[in-house]
Coordinates of C-alpha atoms in Angstrom, one line a residue:
Chain A
X1422 CA 30.1 32.4 -32.4
X1423 CA 29.5 28.9 -34.7
X1424 CA 32.2 27.4 -32.1
X1425 CA 30.9 28.3 -29.4
X1426 CA 27.4 26.9 -30.8
X1427 CA 29.1 23.6 -31.3
X1428 CA 30.1 23.2 -28.3
X1429 CA 27.1 23.7 -26.8
X1430 CA 25.2 21.0 -28.5
X1431 CA 24.2 18.6 -26.1
X1432 CA 24.4 15.2 -27.3
X1433 CA 21.7 12.6 -26.0
X1434 CA 21.2 9.1 -26.2
X1435 CA 18.4 7.1 -24.8
X1436 CA 18.3 3.4 -23.4
X1437 CA 16.1 0.4 -24.0
X1438 CA 16.4 -2.2 -21.4
X1439 CA 14.9 -5.2 -22.7
X1440 CA 13.9 -7.8 -20.4
X1441 CA 10.9 -9.5 -18.8
X1442 CA 13.4 -10.0 -15.3
X1443 CA 13.4 -6.4 -14.8
X1444 CA 9.9 -5.9 -15.1
X1445 CA 8.8 -8.9 -12.8
X1446 CA 11.1 -7.6 -10.3
X1447 CA 13.6 -10.7 -10.0
X1448 CA 16.5 -8.6 -11.1
X1449 CA 17.8 -4.8 -9.9
X1450 CA 18.8 -3.4 -12.9
X1451 CA 22.6 -2.4 -12.9
X1452 CA 22.7 -0.8 -16.2
X1453 CA 21.1 2.2 -16.4
X1454 CA 23.2 3.7 -14.0
X1455 CA 26.6 2.5 -15.2
X1456 CA 25.3 3.3 -19.0
X1457 CA 24.4 7.1 -17.3
X1458 CA 28.0 7.7 -15.9
X1459 CA 29.7 6.0 -18.8
X1460 CA 28.0 8.6 -21.1
X1461 CA 28.9 11.6 -18.9
X1462 CA 32.3 10.8 -19.8
X1463 CA 31.5 10.7 -23.5
X1464 CA 29.8 14.2 -23.5
X1465 CA 26.4 12.7 -24.0
X1466 CA 23.7 13.1 -21.7
X1467 CA 21.2 10.0 -20.9
X1468 CA 18.3 11.6 -21.9
X1469 CA 15.5 8.7 -21.5
X1470 CA 15.0 5.3 -20.2
X1471 CA 12.8 2.6 -21.4
X1472 CA 12.2 -0.8 -19.7
X1473 CA 10.3 -3.0 -21.9
X1474 CA 9.3 -6.9 -22.4
X1475 CA 10.8 -9.3 -24.3
X1476 CA 8.3 -8.8 -27.1
X1477 CA 9.0 -7.8 -30.3
X1478 CA 6.3 -5.2 -31.1
X1479 CA 7.4 -3.3 -27.9
X1480 CA 10.9 -3.7 -28.9
X1481 CA 10.3 -2.0 -32.5
X1482 CA 8.0 0.7 -31.6
X1483 CA 10.7 2.1 -28.7
X1484 CA 13.4 1.7 -30.7
X1485 CA 12.0 3.3 -34.0
X1486 CA 10.6 6.3 -31.5
X1487 CA 13.7 7.1 -29.6
X1488 CA 16.3 6.2 -32.3
X1489 CA 14.5 9.3 -34.1
X1490 CA 14.9 11.7 -31.6
X1491 CA 18.2 11.0 -29.7
X1492 CA 21.7 11.3 -31.2
X1493 CA 22.4 7.6 -29.5
X1494 CA 20.2 4.7 -29.0
X1495 CA 21.7 2.1 -26.6
X1496 CA 20.1 -1.2 -25.6
X1497 CA 20.8 -3.8 -23.3
X1498 CA 19.4 -7.5 -23.1
X1499 CA 18.1 -10.1 -25.4
X1500 CA 21.1 -10.8 -27.3
X1501 CA 22.0 -14.4 -26.0
X1502 CA 21.6 -17.7 -27.4
X1503 CA 18.5 -18.7 -26.2
X1504 CA 14.6 -18.5 -27.3
X1505 CA 13.8 -15.4 -25.5
X1506 CA 17.0 -13.4 -26.7
X1507 CA 14.7 -11.8 -29.4
X1508 CA 16.5 -7.9 -29.7
X1509 CA 18.5 -8.7 -32.9
X1510 CA 15.5 -9.8 -35.1
X1511 CA 13.4 -7.1 -33.3
X1512 CA 16.0 -4.2 -33.9
X1513 CA 16.1 -5.7 -37.6
X1514 CA 12.6 -5.4 -38.2
X1515 CA 12.3 -2.1 -36.5
X1516 CA 15.3 -1.0 -39.4
X1517 CA 13.6 -3.1 -42.3
X1518 CA 16.8 -4.9 -42.6
X1519 CA 17.4 -8.5 -43.0
X1520 CA 19.4 -10.7 -40.2
X1521 CA 22.4 -12.2 -41.0
X1522 CA 25.4 -13.8 -39.9
X1523 CA 28.3 -11.5 -39.5
X1524 CA 31.5 -13.5 -40.6
X1525 CA 33.9 -12.0 -38.4
X1526 CA 31.1 -12.3 -35.3
X1527 CA 31.0 -16.1 -36.7
X1528 CA 35.1 -16.4 -36.6
X1529 CA 35.0 -15.1 -33.0
X1530 CA 32.6 -17.4 -31.7
X1531 CA 34.2 -20.5 -33.6
X1532 CA 37.6 -19.7 -31.8
X1533 CA 35.8 -18.9 -28.3
X1534 CA 34.1 -22.1 -28.7
X1535 CA 36.6 -24.4 -29.6
X1536 CA 37.6 -25.6 -26.5
X1537 CA 34.1 -25.2 -25.0
X1538 CA 32.4 -27.8 -27.2
X1539 CA 32.1 -26.3 -30.5
X1540 CA 29.7 -23.5 -32.2
X1541 CA 26.1 -25.1 -31.9
X1542 CA 23.5 -23.7 -33.4
X1543 CA 22.1 -22.1 -30.3
X1544 CA 25.4 -20.1 -30.1
X1545 CA 25.7 -19.4 -33.9
X1546 CA 22.4 -17.2 -33.2
X1547 CA 25.0 -14.8 -31.0
X1548 CA 26.6 -13.9 -34.3
X1549 CA 23.4 -13.0 -36.0
X1550 CA 23.4 -9.2 -36.7
X1551 CA 21.2 -6.4 -38.7
X1552 CA 22.6 -6.5 -42.2
X1553 CA 25.1 -3.5 -42.4
X1554 CA 25.9 -3.9 -39.0
X1555 CA 29.8 -3.5 -37.3
X1556 CA 30.7 -5.6 -34.2
X1557 CA 31.5 -3.9 -30.8
X1558 CA 34.3 -5.9 -29.0
X1559 CA 33.9 -8.2 -26.1
X1560 CA 36.9 -9.9 -24.6
X1561 CA 35.2 -11.6 -22.0
X1562 CA 32.5 -14.5 -23.7
X1563 CA 33.2 -13.9 -27.8
X1564 CA 29.8 -13.0 -28.3
X1565 CA 30.1 -9.2 -29.4
X1566 CA 27.7 -6.1 -29.2
X1567 CA 26.7 -4.6 -32.3
X1568 CA 26.8 -1.0 -33.6
X1569 CA 24.4 -0.2 -36.7
X1570 CA 23.6 3.6 -37.5
X1571 CA 23.0 5.3 -34.3
X1572 CA 22.2 1.7 -32.5
X1573 CA 24.5 0.3 -30.3
X1574 CA 22.9 -3.2 -29.0
X1575 CA 24.9 -4.5 -25.8
X1576 CA 24.5 -7.6 -23.6
X1577 CA 22.4 -7.7 -20.5
X1578 CA 24.9 -9.1 -18.4
X1579 CA 26.3 -5.7 -16.5
X1580 CA 29.7 -6.9 -16.8
X1581 CA 29.7 -7.8 -20.3
X1582 CA 28.0 -4.4 -21.3
X1583 CA 30.6 -3.0 -19.3
X1584 CA 33.3 -4.2 -21.5
X1585 CA 31.6 -2.9 -24.5
X1586 CA 31.6 0.4 -23.2
X1587 CA 34.7 0.3 -22.5
X1588 CA 35.4 -0.7 -26.5
X1589 CA 33.3 1.9 -27.5
X1590 CA 35.2 4.9 -25.0
X1591 CA 36.0 7.6 -27.1
X1592 CA 34.6 6.7 -30.0
X1593 CA 31.3 8.5 -29.9
X1594 CA 31.4 12.1 -30.8
X1595 CA 29.5 14.0 -28.4
X1596 CA 30.0 17.6 -26.6
X1597 CA 31.3 18.9 -23.5
X1598 CA 30.3 16.5 -20.2
X1599 CA 27.9 17.5 -18.2
X1600 CA 30.0 18.0 -15.0
X1601 CA 28.7 18.4 -11.1
X1602 CA 29.3 19.7 -7.7
X1603 CA 27.6 18.8 -4.4
X1604 CA 26.8 20.9 -1.6
X1605 CA 25.0 19.0 1.9
X1606 CA 23.5 20.5 4.6
X1607 CA 21.9 18.9 7.8
X1608 CA 18.4 20.6 7.1
X1609 CA 15.0 19.5 6.0
X1610 CA 14.9 21.1 1.9
X1611 CA 11.5 22.7 2.9
X1612 CA 13.2 25.5 5.1
X1613 CA 15.9 26.3 2.4
X1614 CA 13.6 25.6 -0.9
X1615 CA 13.4 29.4 -1.6
X1616 CA 17.0 29.6 -1.8
X1617 CA 17.6 26.9 -4.3
X1618 CA 14.9 28.4 -6.4
X1619 CA 16.5 31.7 -6.8
X1620 CA 20.1 30.6 -6.6
X1621 CA 18.9 28.5 -9.8
X1622 CA 17.5 31.3 -11.4
X1623 CA 20.4 33.8 -11.1
X1624 CA 22.9 31.4 -12.9
X1625 CA 22.0 30.4 -16.3
X1626 CA 23.3 27.5 -17.4
X1627 CA 23.3 25.6 -14.4
X1628 CA 20.4 23.4 -12.7
X1629 CA 20.3 22.8 -9.1
X1630 CA 18.4 19.2 -7.7
X1631 CA 17.5 18.6 -4.2
X1632 CA 18.4 15.2 -2.4
X1633 CA 17.1 14.9 1.2
X1634 CA 17.7 11.6 2.9
X1635 CA 17.1 10.5 6.6
X1636 CA 20.2 9.8 8.4
X1637 CA 21.4 9.3 11.8
X1638 CA 18.4 10.1 13.3
X1639 CA 18.1 13.7 11.5
X1640 CA 17.0 15.0 8.0
X1641 CA 19.4 16.2 5.2
X1642 CA 19.8 17.3 1.7
X1643 CA 22.5 17.4 -0.6
X1644 CA 22.2 19.9 -3.9
X1645 CA 23.4 18.7 -7.1
X1646 CA 24.4 21.9 -9.2
X1647 CA 24.7 20.6 -13.0
X1648 CA 26.5 22.2 -15.7
X1649 CA 28.4 22.0 -19.1
X1650 CA 30.5 25.0 -18.2
X1651 CA 33.2 24.7 -15.2
X1652 CA 33.2 28.5 -14.3
X1653 CA 29.3 28.9 -14.3
X1654 CA 29.5 25.7 -12.4
X1655 CA 31.7 27.0 -9.8
X1656 CA 30.1 30.3 -9.8
X1657 CA 26.6 29.0 -8.8
X1658 CA 28.3 26.4 -6.4
X1659 CA 29.9 29.2 -4.6
X1660 CA 26.8 31.7 -4.6
X1661 CA 24.7 28.9 -3.3
X1662 CA 27.4 27.9 -0.5
X1663 CA 27.4 31.6 0.4
X1664 CA 23.4 31.7 0.4
X1665 CA 23.1 28.8 2.9
X1666 CA 25.9 30.2 5.1
X1667 CA 24.3 33.3 5.2
X1668 CA 20.9 31.6 6.3
X1669 CA 22.8 30.2 9.1
X1670 CA 23.3 26.7 7.7
X1671 CA 26.7 24.8 7.9
X1672 CA 27.8 23.8 4.6
X1673 CA 29.4 20.4 3.6
X1674 CA 31.4 20.7 0.3
X1675 CA 31.0 18.0 -1.5
X1676 CA 27.7 16.7 0.0
X1677 CA 27.0 14.7 3.3
Chain B
X1085 CA -16.2 -19.6 -19.3
X1086 CA -17.0 -16.2 -18.6
X1087 CA -15.6 -16.7 -14.8
X1088 CA -12.3 -18.1 -16.3
X1089 CA -11.8 -15.5 -18.6
X1090 CA -12.2 -12.9 -15.9
X1091 CA -9.7 -14.4 -13.9
X1092 CA -7.3 -15.2 -16.7
X1093 CA -7.9 -11.0 -17.5
X1094 CA -4.2 -9.8 -17.0
X1095 CA -4.1 -6.3 -14.9
X1096 CA -1.2 -4.1 -16.1
X1097 CA 0.7 -1.1 -14.7
X1098 CA 3.1 1.1 -16.0
X1099 CA 5.6 3.3 -13.9
X1100 CA 7.2 6.2 -14.6
X1101 CA 10.2 7.1 -12.6
X1102 CA 11.0 11.2 -12.6
X1103 CA 14.6 12.2 -12.0
X1104 CA 17.4 14.1 -13.2
X1105 CA 19.4 12.2 -10.6
X1106 CA 18.8 8.7 -12.2
X1107 CA 19.5 9.5 -15.7
X1108 CA 22.9 11.0 -14.4
X1109 CA 24.1 8.3 -12.9
X1110 CA 24.2 10.0 -9.4
X1111 CA 21.6 7.5 -8.0
X1112 CA 20.9 3.7 -8.7
X1113 CA 17.2 3.5 -8.7
X1114 CA 15.6 1.3 -6.1
X1115 CA 12.1 2.1 -7.0
X1116 CA 11.7 -0.4 -10.3
X1117 CA 12.6 -3.3 -8.3
X1118 CA 10.3 -2.6 -5.1
X1119 CA 7.6 -1.6 -7.4
X1120 CA 7.7 -4.7 -9.7
X1121 CA 7.7 -6.9 -6.5
X1122 CA 4.8 -5.4 -5.2
X1123 CA 2.7 -5.2 -8.0
X1124 CA 3.0 -8.7 -8.3
X1125 CA 1.8 -9.6 -5.2
X1126 CA -1.4 -7.3 -6.0
X1127 CA -1.8 -9.5 -8.8
X1128 CA -0.8 -6.7 -11.3
X1129 CA 2.4 -7.1 -13.7
X1130 CA 4.6 -4.2 -14.5
X1131 CA 4.7 -4.2 -18.2
X1132 CA 6.8 -0.9 -18.8
X1133 CA 8.6 1.6 -17.4
X1134 CA 10.2 5.0 -18.2
X1135 CA 12.5 7.1 -16.7
X1136 CA 12.3 10.9 -17.7
X1137 CA 14.0 14.4 -16.7
X1138 CA 11.7 16.6 -14.6
X1139 CA 10.6 18.2 -17.7
X1140 CA 6.6 19.3 -17.8
X1141 CA 6.8 18.0 -21.3
X1142 CA 8.2 14.5 -20.8
X1143 CA 6.2 14.1 -18.3
X1144 CA 2.8 15.1 -19.9
X1145 CA 3.5 13.1 -22.8
X1146 CA 4.6 9.8 -20.9
X1147 CA 1.6 10.2 -18.6
X1148 CA -1.2 10.5 -21.3
X1149 CA 0.3 7.6 -23.5
X1150 CA 1.0 5.3 -20.7
X1151 CA -2.0 5.8 -18.6
X1152 CA -4.1 5.0 -21.7
X1153 CA -2.7 1.8 -22.3
X1154 CA -2.2 0.3 -18.8
X1155 CA -4.7 -0.4 -16.1
X1156 CA -2.6 1.5 -13.3
X1157 CA 0.2 4.1 -13.9
X1158 CA 2.5 4.9 -11.4
X1159 CA 5.0 7.4 -11.0
X1160 CA 8.0 8.0 -8.8
X1161 CA 9.7 11.2 -7.5
X1162 CA 9.0 15.2 -7.8
X1163 CA 6.4 15.3 -5.1
X1164 CA 8.8 17.1 -2.4
X1165 CA 8.7 20.8 -1.7
X1166 CA 11.7 22.3 -3.9
X1167 CA 11.3 24.0 -7.4
X1168 CA 12.5 21.1 -9.1
X1169 CA 9.7 18.8 -7.9
X1170 CA 7.1 19.5 -10.8
X1171 CA 5.5 16.2 -10.7
X1172 CA 2.1 17.2 -9.5
X1173 CA 1.8 20.3 -11.7
X1174 CA 2.6 18.0 -14.6
X1175 CA 0.1 15.3 -14.0
X1176 CA -2.5 17.9 -13.5
X1177 CA -1.7 19.8 -17.0
X1178 CA -1.8 16.3 -18.6
X1179 CA -5.1 15.5 -17.2
X1180 CA -6.4 19.0 -17.9
X1181 CA -7.0 19.7 -14.3
X1182 CA -6.5 22.6 -11.7
X1183 CA -3.6 22.0 -9.2
X1184 CA -5.5 22.7 -5.4
X1185 CA -4.7 22.6 -2.1
X1186 CA -6.0 19.4 -0.9
X1187 CA -7.4 20.5 2.5
X1188 CA -6.6 16.9 4.6
X1189 CA -3.2 17.3 3.1
X1190 CA -2.8 20.4 4.7
X1191 CA -3.9 19.5 7.7
X1192 CA -1.4 16.3 7.8
X1193 CA 1.2 18.6 6.9
X1194 CA 0.3 21.1 9.4
X1195 CA -0.1 18.6 12.5
X1196 CA 3.4 17.2 10.8
X1197 CA 5.4 20.4 10.8
X1198 CA 3.9 21.8 14.4
X1199 CA 6.8 20.6 16.0
X1200 CA 9.2 21.2 13.0
X1201 CA 9.1 25.4 12.8
X1202 CA 5.9 25.2 11.2
X1203 CA 4.2 25.0 8.0
X1204 CA 5.9 27.3 5.1
X1205 CA 5.0 28.0 1.9
X1206 CA 7.7 25.8 0.7
X1207 CA 6.2 22.8 2.6
X1208 CA 2.5 24.0 1.9
X1209 CA 3.5 22.7 -2.0
X1210 CA 3.5 19.1 -0.6
X1211 CA -0.3 19.6 -0.2
X1212 CA -0.9 20.6 -3.9
X1213 CA -2.9 17.9 -5.8
X1214 CA -4.8 17.9 -9.1
X1215 CA -8.0 18.9 -8.6
X1216 CA -10.1 15.5 -7.4
X1217 CA -7.3 13.5 -6.3
X1218 CA -7.3 11.4 -3.3
X1219 CA -4.6 11.0 -0.8
X1220 CA -2.3 8.1 0.0
X1221 CA -1.6 7.8 3.8
X1222 CA 2.7 8.3 4.4
X1223 CA 2.8 7.8 7.8
X1224 CA 6.6 8.8 7.9
X1225 CA 7.3 12.0 6.5
X1226 CA 3.5 13.8 6.7
X1227 CA 3.6 14.3 2.7
X1228 CA 0.8 12.1 1.2
X1229 CA 1.0 10.3 -1.9
X1230 CA -2.1 11.2 -4.7
X1231 CA -4.2 8.8 -6.3
X1232 CA -6.4 10.4 -9.4
X1233 CA -8.5 8.2 -11.6
X1234 CA -6.2 5.3 -12.5
X1235 CA -2.5 7.2 -11.4
X1236 CA -1.1 6.6 -8.3
X1237 CA 1.8 9.3 -7.5
X1238 CA 4.3 8.4 -4.7
X1239 CA 7.9 9.7 -3.4
X1240 CA 11.1 9.3 -5.4
X1241 CA 12.9 8.2 -1.6
X1242 CA 12.8 4.2 -1.9
X1243 CA 11.5 3.9 1.7
X1244 CA 8.5 6.5 1.6
X1245 CA 7.6 5.0 -1.6
X1246 CA 7.5 1.9 0.1
X1247 CA 5.3 3.1 2.9
X1248 CA 2.6 4.2 -0.1
X1249 CA 2.6 1.0 -1.4
X1250 CA 1.9 -0.6 1.8
X1251 CA -1.0 1.8 2.7
X1252 CA -2.5 1.0 -1.3
X1253 CA -1.9 -3.1 -0.1
X1254 CA -4.9 -4.8 -1.5
X1255 CA -6.7 -1.6 -2.6
X1256 CA -6.1 -2.0 -6.2
X1257 CA -8.3 -4.6 -8.1
X1258 CA -6.0 -7.1 -10.2
X1259 CA -5.8 -10.6 -11.2
X1260 CA -4.2 -13.8 -10.7
X1261 CA -0.6 -12.8 -9.5
X1262 CA 2.3 -13.7 -11.7
X1263 CA 3.9 -16.9 -9.9
X1264 CA 7.5 -18.4 -10.9
X1265 CA 9.6 -21.2 -9.9
X1266 CA 13.7 -21.4 -11.0
X1267 CA 15.9 -23.7 -11.7
X1268 CA 19.5 -23.7 -11.9
X1269 CA 21.9 -25.7 -13.9
X1270 CA 26.1 -25.5 -13.8
X1271 CA 25.7 -25.6 -17.7
X1272 CA 26.3 -22.4 -21.0
X1273 CA 22.9 -21.6 -21.6
X1274 CA 24.0 -22.1 -25.4
X1275 CA 24.4 -26.1 -24.4
X1276 CA 20.6 -26.4 -23.4
X1277 CA 18.9 -23.7 -25.6
X1278 CA 16.7 -26.3 -27.8
X1279 CA 15.5 -27.8 -24.4
X1280 CA 14.1 -24.6 -23.0
X1281 CA 12.6 -23.5 -26.6
X1282 CA 11.0 -26.7 -26.8
X1283 CA 9.5 -27.0 -23.3
X1284 CA 8.3 -23.9 -23.4
X1285 CA 6.5 -24.2 -26.7
X1286 CA 4.8 -27.8 -25.2
X1287 CA 3.4 -25.5 -22.0
X1288 CA 0.8 -22.8 -22.8
X1289 CA 0.5 -20.4 -20.2
X1290 CA 4.1 -20.3 -19.2
X1291 CA 7.1 -18.5 -20.3
X1292 CA 10.8 -19.8 -19.5
X1293 CA 13.5 -16.9 -19.0
X1294 CA 17.2 -18.1 -19.4
X1295 CA 19.4 -16.0 -16.7
X1296 CA 23.5 -16.7 -17.5
X1297 CA 25.9 -15.9 -15.0
X1298 CA 29.3 -16.8 -14.2
X1299 CA 30.5 -17.4 -10.7
X1300 CA 33.1 -19.7 -8.8
X1301 CA 35.0 -19.8 -12.1
X1302 CA 32.6 -21.3 -14.3
X1303 CA 29.2 -20.5 -16.0
X1304 CA 26.0 -21.5 -15.0
X1305 CA 22.2 -20.3 -15.8
X1306 CA 19.1 -20.0 -13.7
X1307 CA 15.8 -20.4 -16.0
X1308 CA 12.6 -18.9 -14.6
X1309 CA 9.2 -20.2 -15.1
X1310 CA 6.5 -17.9 -15.1
X1311 CA 2.8 -18.5 -15.1
X1312 CA -0.6 -17.1 -13.6
X1313 CA -1.7 -20.9 -13.0
X1314 CA -0.1 -23.1 -9.9
X1315 CA -0.9 -26.5 -12.2
X1316 CA 0.5 -25.3 -15.2
X1317 CA 3.5 -23.9 -13.9
X1318 CA 4.1 -26.7 -11.9
X1319 CA 4.0 -28.7 -15.1
X1320 CA 6.4 -26.9 -17.0
X1321 CA 8.7 -26.7 -14.3
X1322 CA 8.6 -30.7 -13.4
X1323 CA 8.9 -31.0 -17.4
X1324 CA 12.1 -28.8 -17.9
X1325 CA 13.9 -30.6 -15.0
X1326 CA 12.9 -34.0 -16.3
X1327 CA 14.3 -32.8 -20.0
X1328 CA 17.7 -31.7 -18.4
X1329 CA 18.1 -34.4 -16.5
X1330 CA 17.6 -36.6 -19.3
X1331 CA 20.4 -34.7 -20.9
X1332 CA 22.7 -35.5 -18.1
X1333 CA 22.8 -32.0 -16.1
X1334 CA 22.4 -31.9 -12.5
X1335 CA 19.2 -29.7 -11.6
X1336 CA 19.0 -27.5 -9.1
X1337 CA 15.6 -26.9 -7.7
X1338 CA 15.0 -23.4 -6.8
X1339 CA 18.3 -21.8 -8.4
X1340 CA 21.8 -21.6 -8.2

């Protein structure tokens, strides 16, 4: 049973989105969704997210709380060259480490900026890491992401964060990916609430989420079944479809 | 000076987005941005956001932490009729209150569902509130939002959350709205980092954020100046524009 238990271990991650621009409403966050989807593929579950301001004490408190209770902690934002980029300093403070210039990051930036005006003091800020950190490659802008302990520090610009995740793909230990199936019905979710509750209760290891919508002038809902086990997922999905059909509902496999 | 201090008081809000569908990446969150923008208009600053799972202990812990240190706490999600809608129960538990059926909410739902199949037990779940709560109108689906103490409980479906905010507009005490101005340049932010830092330092009560982008094959950045005071905002914005122009940069008022 030890193997089975190991397979059943759920690996979790937290994400801290660092940025006044999200809290002010200026910028629509795009990182939560893409980090969540990428983590699913790594067999890691996004367990919690925080969006916090560019303030050192807020970053330190959240970093120390979330890294302690999750297998991984990701951050996005605040690693550029300007005065409001304080993520590296704040995380180093959280870890009680010095900030140092990483020689390889410096070399990468020197090369990148050789034809772009040279490595200024501001640009050199992007080579600063908490002492002991490793780099995460970023072939787009030169400035690397940073990995230290279970903390992974990424850019806030979504397509650069995506490149950093690409570089990390397959590198992080995880468990079974969370898999899901979707069933849709043109029904008010309140009409089939009992069916959902009873079906979930009958299938251990599966959760059913209900997501109502209003479209084409009428109400409908998609029901998402989630599990880490394909057989359980299929069993629960088939059972839900059968119960909805028995209640006279037309069932759309794959959702509406 | 007492009046000035009162005007300068910053009112803050936290937002808890409750929903496995956001953490799984199935759904792109739309509430953080719209709550942030609406709060700005009310003179309230969105200070922190959490996205948490549909789990009672997670909701209770976050609710009690965030309501204590912010003027207001908003939640979105988990107030529908199905088994995964546990927000009301969790918040009542956080407050140490019973859950009761609100007579007016029941009446609203009875009326709404009179021509839609009647008020079932599942639908009646949407009339349940923590004891002592007030309702927030929602003319779309009948099911109301809930206000109890400094906690405001809203729907997860973005356009229904928007209706609840509309009903609350002008009802919440706030301070001066946070206002902003934007300046854009076709420049790598690393080239003008010193100007940004020095300008911010020279203008008390103003923050400057730098938001780089890559567009039309070249790099640029928008600089957002924020303040609660129009004169300070204008002074800082003009100074930044002048310093950028003096450094030979073309300045785009309003951003690029």
